[in-house]
Structure formats: C-alpha cells, structure tokens
Short mmCIF file of C-alpha atoms in Angstrom, two decimals:
data_model
loop_
_atom_site.label_atom_id
_atom_site.label_comp_id
_atom_site.label_asym_id
_atom_site.label_seq_id
_atom_site.Cartn_x
_atom_site.Cartn_y
_atom_site.Cartn_z
CA MET A 1 0.62 22.54 -8.83
CA PRO A 2 -0.03 25.48 -11.17
CA GLY A 3 -0.98 24.93 -14.83
CA TYR A 4 1.60 27.49 -16.00
CA PHE A 5 5.15 28.12 -14.77
CA ASN A 6 7.54 31.01 -15.03
CA TYR A 7 11.05 30.01 -16.07
CA LYS A 8 12.29 29.51 -12.56
CA GLN A 9 9.29 27.35 -11.62
CA ALA A 10 9.64 25.34 -14.85
CA MET A 11 13.32 24.66 -14.14
CA ALA A 12 12.38 23.47 -10.62
CA TYR A 13 9.62 21.24 -12.00
CA MET A 14 12.01 19.70 -14.53
CA ASN A 15 14.77 19.41 -11.86
CA ILE A 16 17.14 21.56 -13.93
CA LYS A 17 19.71 23.69 -12.14
CA SER A 18 21.54 25.09 -15.19
CA LYS A 19 20.10 28.04 -17.12
CA ALA A 20 22.18 26.96 -20.04
CA THR A 21 20.56 23.52 -20.12
CA PHE A 22 17.10 25.12 -19.84
CA GLY A 23 18.03 27.43 -22.73
CA LYS A 24 18.97 24.38 -24.85
CA TYR A 25 15.50 22.89 -24.19
CA LEU A 26 13.92 26.11 -25.34
CA LYS A 27 15.98 26.08 -28.50
CA GLN A 28 14.97 22.43 -29.06
CA GLY A 29 11.35 23.50 -29.09
CA LEU A 30 10.01 23.69 -25.55
CA PRO A 31 6.94 25.86 -26.15
CA THR A 32 6.53 29.15 -24.29
CA ILE A 33 3.60 31.51 -23.95
CA LYS A 34 4.16 35.24 -23.97
CA VAL A 35 1.62 37.57 -22.46
CA GLY A 36 2.83 41.13 -22.35
CA ASN A 37 6.38 41.05 -20.86
CA SER A 38 5.77 37.78 -19.05
CA LYS A 39 6.75 34.36 -20.41
CA ARG A 40 5.13 31.15 -19.18
CA ILE A 41 5.40 27.47 -19.95
CA ALA A 42 2.35 25.18 -19.62
CA LYS A 43 2.90 22.13 -17.42
CA SER A 44 1.28 19.99 -20.13
CA ASP A 45 3.82 21.33 -22.71
CA ILE A 46 6.72 20.41 -20.41
CA ASP A 47 5.29 16.91 -19.85
CA LYS A 48 4.87 16.40 -23.65
CA PHE A 49 8.28 17.79 -24.46
CA MET A 50 9.95 15.46 -21.96
CA ALA A 51 7.93 12.43 -23.21
CA ASP A 52 8.83 13.29 -26.89
CA HIS A 53 12.52 13.31 -25.96
CA ARG A 54 12.51 10.09 -23.97
CA VAL A 55 15.46 7.82 -24.74
CA VAL A 56 15.14 4.09 -24.36
CA ALA A 57 18.16 2.39 -22.89
CA THR A 58 19.79 -0.29 -24.97
CA GLN A 59 21.88 -3.21 -23.85
CA ALA A 60 25.62 -2.94 -23.99
CA LYS A 61 27.28 -4.67 -26.96
CA SER A 62 28.97 -7.21 -24.66
CA GLU A 63 25.61 -8.21 -23.17
CA SER A 64 23.87 -8.48 -26.54
CA ALA A 65 26.62 -10.74 -27.88
CA ARG A 66 25.84 -13.45 -25.24
CA PRO A 67 24.04 -16.56 -26.46
#
C-alpha cells in the first residue's frame, strides 16, 4: 500500500464512491499535499482524519429507559 494517494486512490482506500462526499471531507479538513500540479493525500492523514471523526453509537431512548 503506498504512503501517498491521488484522489482516486484515496477514495478507493476510504471506500467512497461519490466525488461529492469526498469533496465534503476535503472541506472538513482532510489534509492534501500539492507538489506542482499534483495533489496527494498521505495514508496517515486519512487514517487520522477518519479516527478524529469517529462517532460512538448510543443506545436508543427506549432501551435506555429500561430498568
């Protein structure tokens, strides 16, 4: 697995099919690296971004009301 991805590779790694969704992640702060006309995303940055946006599931209200 490469250390740096182009956008298409990054989307595949993240299992994202929608360019719009990927664009939202970029706007939310997914870091990119620009070298000349090429943009890359570090695998470590993707992993950190995803970990920072992890959501912990909570119990449904009906389940939490049980004694």
